[in-house]
Tab-separated table of C-alpha atoms in Angstrom:
chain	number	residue	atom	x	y	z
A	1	UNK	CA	52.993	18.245	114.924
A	2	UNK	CA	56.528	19.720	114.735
A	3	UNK	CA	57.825	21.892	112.196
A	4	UNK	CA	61.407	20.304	111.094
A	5	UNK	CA	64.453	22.499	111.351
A	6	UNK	CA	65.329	22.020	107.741
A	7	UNK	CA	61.933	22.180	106.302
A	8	UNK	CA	59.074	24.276	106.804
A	9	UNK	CA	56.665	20.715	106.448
A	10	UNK	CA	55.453	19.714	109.588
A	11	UNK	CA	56.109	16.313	110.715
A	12	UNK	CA	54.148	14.070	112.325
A	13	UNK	CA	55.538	13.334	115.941
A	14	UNK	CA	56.627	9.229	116.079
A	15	UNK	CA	53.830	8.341	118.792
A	16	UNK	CA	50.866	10.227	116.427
A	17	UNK	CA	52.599	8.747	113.463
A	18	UNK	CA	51.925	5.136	115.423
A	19	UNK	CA	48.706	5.853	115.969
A	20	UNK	CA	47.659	6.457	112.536
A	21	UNK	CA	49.101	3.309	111.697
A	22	UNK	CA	47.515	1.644	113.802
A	23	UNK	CA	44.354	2.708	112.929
A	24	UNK	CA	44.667	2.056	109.436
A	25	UNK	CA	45.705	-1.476	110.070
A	26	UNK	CA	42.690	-1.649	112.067
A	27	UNK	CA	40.679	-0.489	109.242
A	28	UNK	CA	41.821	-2.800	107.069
A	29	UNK	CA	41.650	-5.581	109.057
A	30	UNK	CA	37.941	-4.540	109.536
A	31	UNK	CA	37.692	-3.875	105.494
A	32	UNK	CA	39.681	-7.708	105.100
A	33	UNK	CA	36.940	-9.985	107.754
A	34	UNK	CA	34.105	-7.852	105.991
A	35	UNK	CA	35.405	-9.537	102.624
A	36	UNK	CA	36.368	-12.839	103.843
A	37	UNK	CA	40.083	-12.662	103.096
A	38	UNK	CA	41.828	-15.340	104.066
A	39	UNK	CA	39.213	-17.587	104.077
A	40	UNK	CA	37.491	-19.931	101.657
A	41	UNK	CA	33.801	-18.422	100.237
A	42	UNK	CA	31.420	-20.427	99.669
A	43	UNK	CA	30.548	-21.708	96.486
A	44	UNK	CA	29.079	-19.667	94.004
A	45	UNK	CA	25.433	-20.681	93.681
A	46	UNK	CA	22.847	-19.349	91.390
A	47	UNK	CA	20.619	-16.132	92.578
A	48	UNK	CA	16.976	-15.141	90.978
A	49	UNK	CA	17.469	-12.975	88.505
A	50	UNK	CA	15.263	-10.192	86.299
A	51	UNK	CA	16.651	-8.564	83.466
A	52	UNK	CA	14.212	-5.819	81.928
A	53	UNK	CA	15.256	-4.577	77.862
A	54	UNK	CA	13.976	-0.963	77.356
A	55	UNK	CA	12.033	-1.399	74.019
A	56	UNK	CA	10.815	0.653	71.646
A	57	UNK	CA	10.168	-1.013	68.284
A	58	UNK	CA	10.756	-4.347	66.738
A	59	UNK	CA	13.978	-4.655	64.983
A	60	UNK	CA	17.147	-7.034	64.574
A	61	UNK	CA	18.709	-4.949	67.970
A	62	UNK	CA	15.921	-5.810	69.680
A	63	UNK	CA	15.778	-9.463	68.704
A	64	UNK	CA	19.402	-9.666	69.596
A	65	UNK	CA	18.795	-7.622	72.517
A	66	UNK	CA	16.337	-10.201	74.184
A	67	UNK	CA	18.434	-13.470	72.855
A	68	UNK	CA	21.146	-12.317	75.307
A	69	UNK	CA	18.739	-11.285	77.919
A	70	UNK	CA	17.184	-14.665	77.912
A	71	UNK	CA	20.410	-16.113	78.892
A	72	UNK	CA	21.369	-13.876	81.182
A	73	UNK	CA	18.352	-14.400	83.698
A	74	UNK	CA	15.344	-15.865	85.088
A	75	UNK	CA	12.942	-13.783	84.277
A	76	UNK	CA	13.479	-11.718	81.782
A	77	UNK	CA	11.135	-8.439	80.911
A	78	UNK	CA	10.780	-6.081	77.567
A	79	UNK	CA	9.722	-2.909	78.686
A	80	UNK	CA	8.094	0.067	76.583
A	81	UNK	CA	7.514	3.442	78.155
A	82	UNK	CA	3.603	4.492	77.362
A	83	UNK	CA	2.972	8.433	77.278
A	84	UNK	CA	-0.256	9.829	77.417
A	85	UNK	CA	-1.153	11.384	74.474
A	86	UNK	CA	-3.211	10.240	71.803
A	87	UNK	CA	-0.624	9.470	69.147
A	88	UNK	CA	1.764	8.067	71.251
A	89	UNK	CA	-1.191	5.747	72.578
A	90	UNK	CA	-2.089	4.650	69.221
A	91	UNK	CA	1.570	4.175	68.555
A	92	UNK	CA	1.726	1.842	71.813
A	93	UNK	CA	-1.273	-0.067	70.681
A	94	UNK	CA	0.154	-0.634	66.958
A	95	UNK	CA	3.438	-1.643	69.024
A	96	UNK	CA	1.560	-4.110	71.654
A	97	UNK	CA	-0.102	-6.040	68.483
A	98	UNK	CA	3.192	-6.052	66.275
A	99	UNK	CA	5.220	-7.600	69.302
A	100	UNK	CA	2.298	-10.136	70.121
A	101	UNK	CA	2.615	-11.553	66.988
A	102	UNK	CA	6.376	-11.303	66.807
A	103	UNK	CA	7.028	-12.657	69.977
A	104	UNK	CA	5.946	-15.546	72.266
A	105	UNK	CA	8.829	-16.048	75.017
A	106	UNK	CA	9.167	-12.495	76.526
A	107	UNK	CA	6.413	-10.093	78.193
A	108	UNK	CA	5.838	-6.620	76.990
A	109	UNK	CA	5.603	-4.591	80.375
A	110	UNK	CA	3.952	-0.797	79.282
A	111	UNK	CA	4.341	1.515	82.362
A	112	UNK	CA	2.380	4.682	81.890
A	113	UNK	CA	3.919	8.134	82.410
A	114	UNK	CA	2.695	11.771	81.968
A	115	UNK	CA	5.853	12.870	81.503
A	116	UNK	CA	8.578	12.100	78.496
A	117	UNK	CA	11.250	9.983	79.906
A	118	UNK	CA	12.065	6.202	79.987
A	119	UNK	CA	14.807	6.354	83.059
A	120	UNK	CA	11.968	6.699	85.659
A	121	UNK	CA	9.268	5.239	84.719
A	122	UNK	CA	11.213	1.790	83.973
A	123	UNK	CA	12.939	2.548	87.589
A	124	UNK	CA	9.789	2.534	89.539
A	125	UNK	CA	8.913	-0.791	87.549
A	126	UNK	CA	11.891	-2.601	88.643
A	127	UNK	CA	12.092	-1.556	92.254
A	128	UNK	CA	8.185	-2.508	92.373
A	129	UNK	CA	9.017	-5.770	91.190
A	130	UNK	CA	12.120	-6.775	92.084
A	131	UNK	CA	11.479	-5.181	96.063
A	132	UNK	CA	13.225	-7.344	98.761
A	133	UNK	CA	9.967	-8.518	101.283
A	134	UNK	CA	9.592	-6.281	103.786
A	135	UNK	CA	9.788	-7.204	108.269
A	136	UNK	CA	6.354	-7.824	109.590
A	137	UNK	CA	5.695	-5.001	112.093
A	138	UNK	CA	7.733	-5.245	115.197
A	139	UNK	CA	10.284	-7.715	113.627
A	140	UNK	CA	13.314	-6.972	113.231
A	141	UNK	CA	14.770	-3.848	111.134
């Protein structure tokens, strides 16, 4: 690049300035096929679908919580965070029978933990569920 007599800037010399062009019309171009602009989608179909509600006791939120969950997805999961300890395990348990005989529509999923936290624990849950099948050995990648 040049510096301009006038200005101290420096200013892209017309071929370089081309190229760049170019190659962001390129880019986008690329960017624009990967989306399908231009073109008619398909239509929109329905996927499988999980929806997991972090839980901790039974309340109106909750109730309100799952309502919307239900019809929102497929499957749809409450999920309570179990710690290790004795009083939070007799907490759990007191939980587990309260939402038995509150609810009938929606599973109570209790991953374990050592640790406090609800972030991981309910993490590991849904990639261990919801986990795309995995390629048979020498298949493709």
């Amino acid at each position: 690049m040049a510096a301009s007599p006038a200005s101290p800037v420096p200013v892209a010399a017309a071929g370089s300035t081309r190229t760049l062009y170019e190659t962001l019309h390129r880019a986008y171009n690329r960017i624009g096929d990967r989306l399908g602009l231009g073109r008619v989608p398909e239509a929109p179909h329905r996927d499988r679908s999980l929806v997991v509600v972090p839980v901790s006791s039974l309340s109106r939120l909750t109730s309100e919580a799952l309502t919307a969950a239900v019809s929102l997805g497929d499957e749809v999961r409450a999920v309570t965070v179990c710690y290790s300890d004795t009083e939070d395990r007799a907490q759990a348990h007191a939980f587990e029978r309260s939402w038995t005989e509150w609810n009938q529509c929606v599973d109570l999923v209790r991953p374990a933990c050592e640790r406090r936290g609800l972030g991981r624990p309910i993490a590991a849950y849904v990639r261990e569920r919801w986990s795309p099948p995995r390629p048979a050995p020498g298949g493709p990648c």
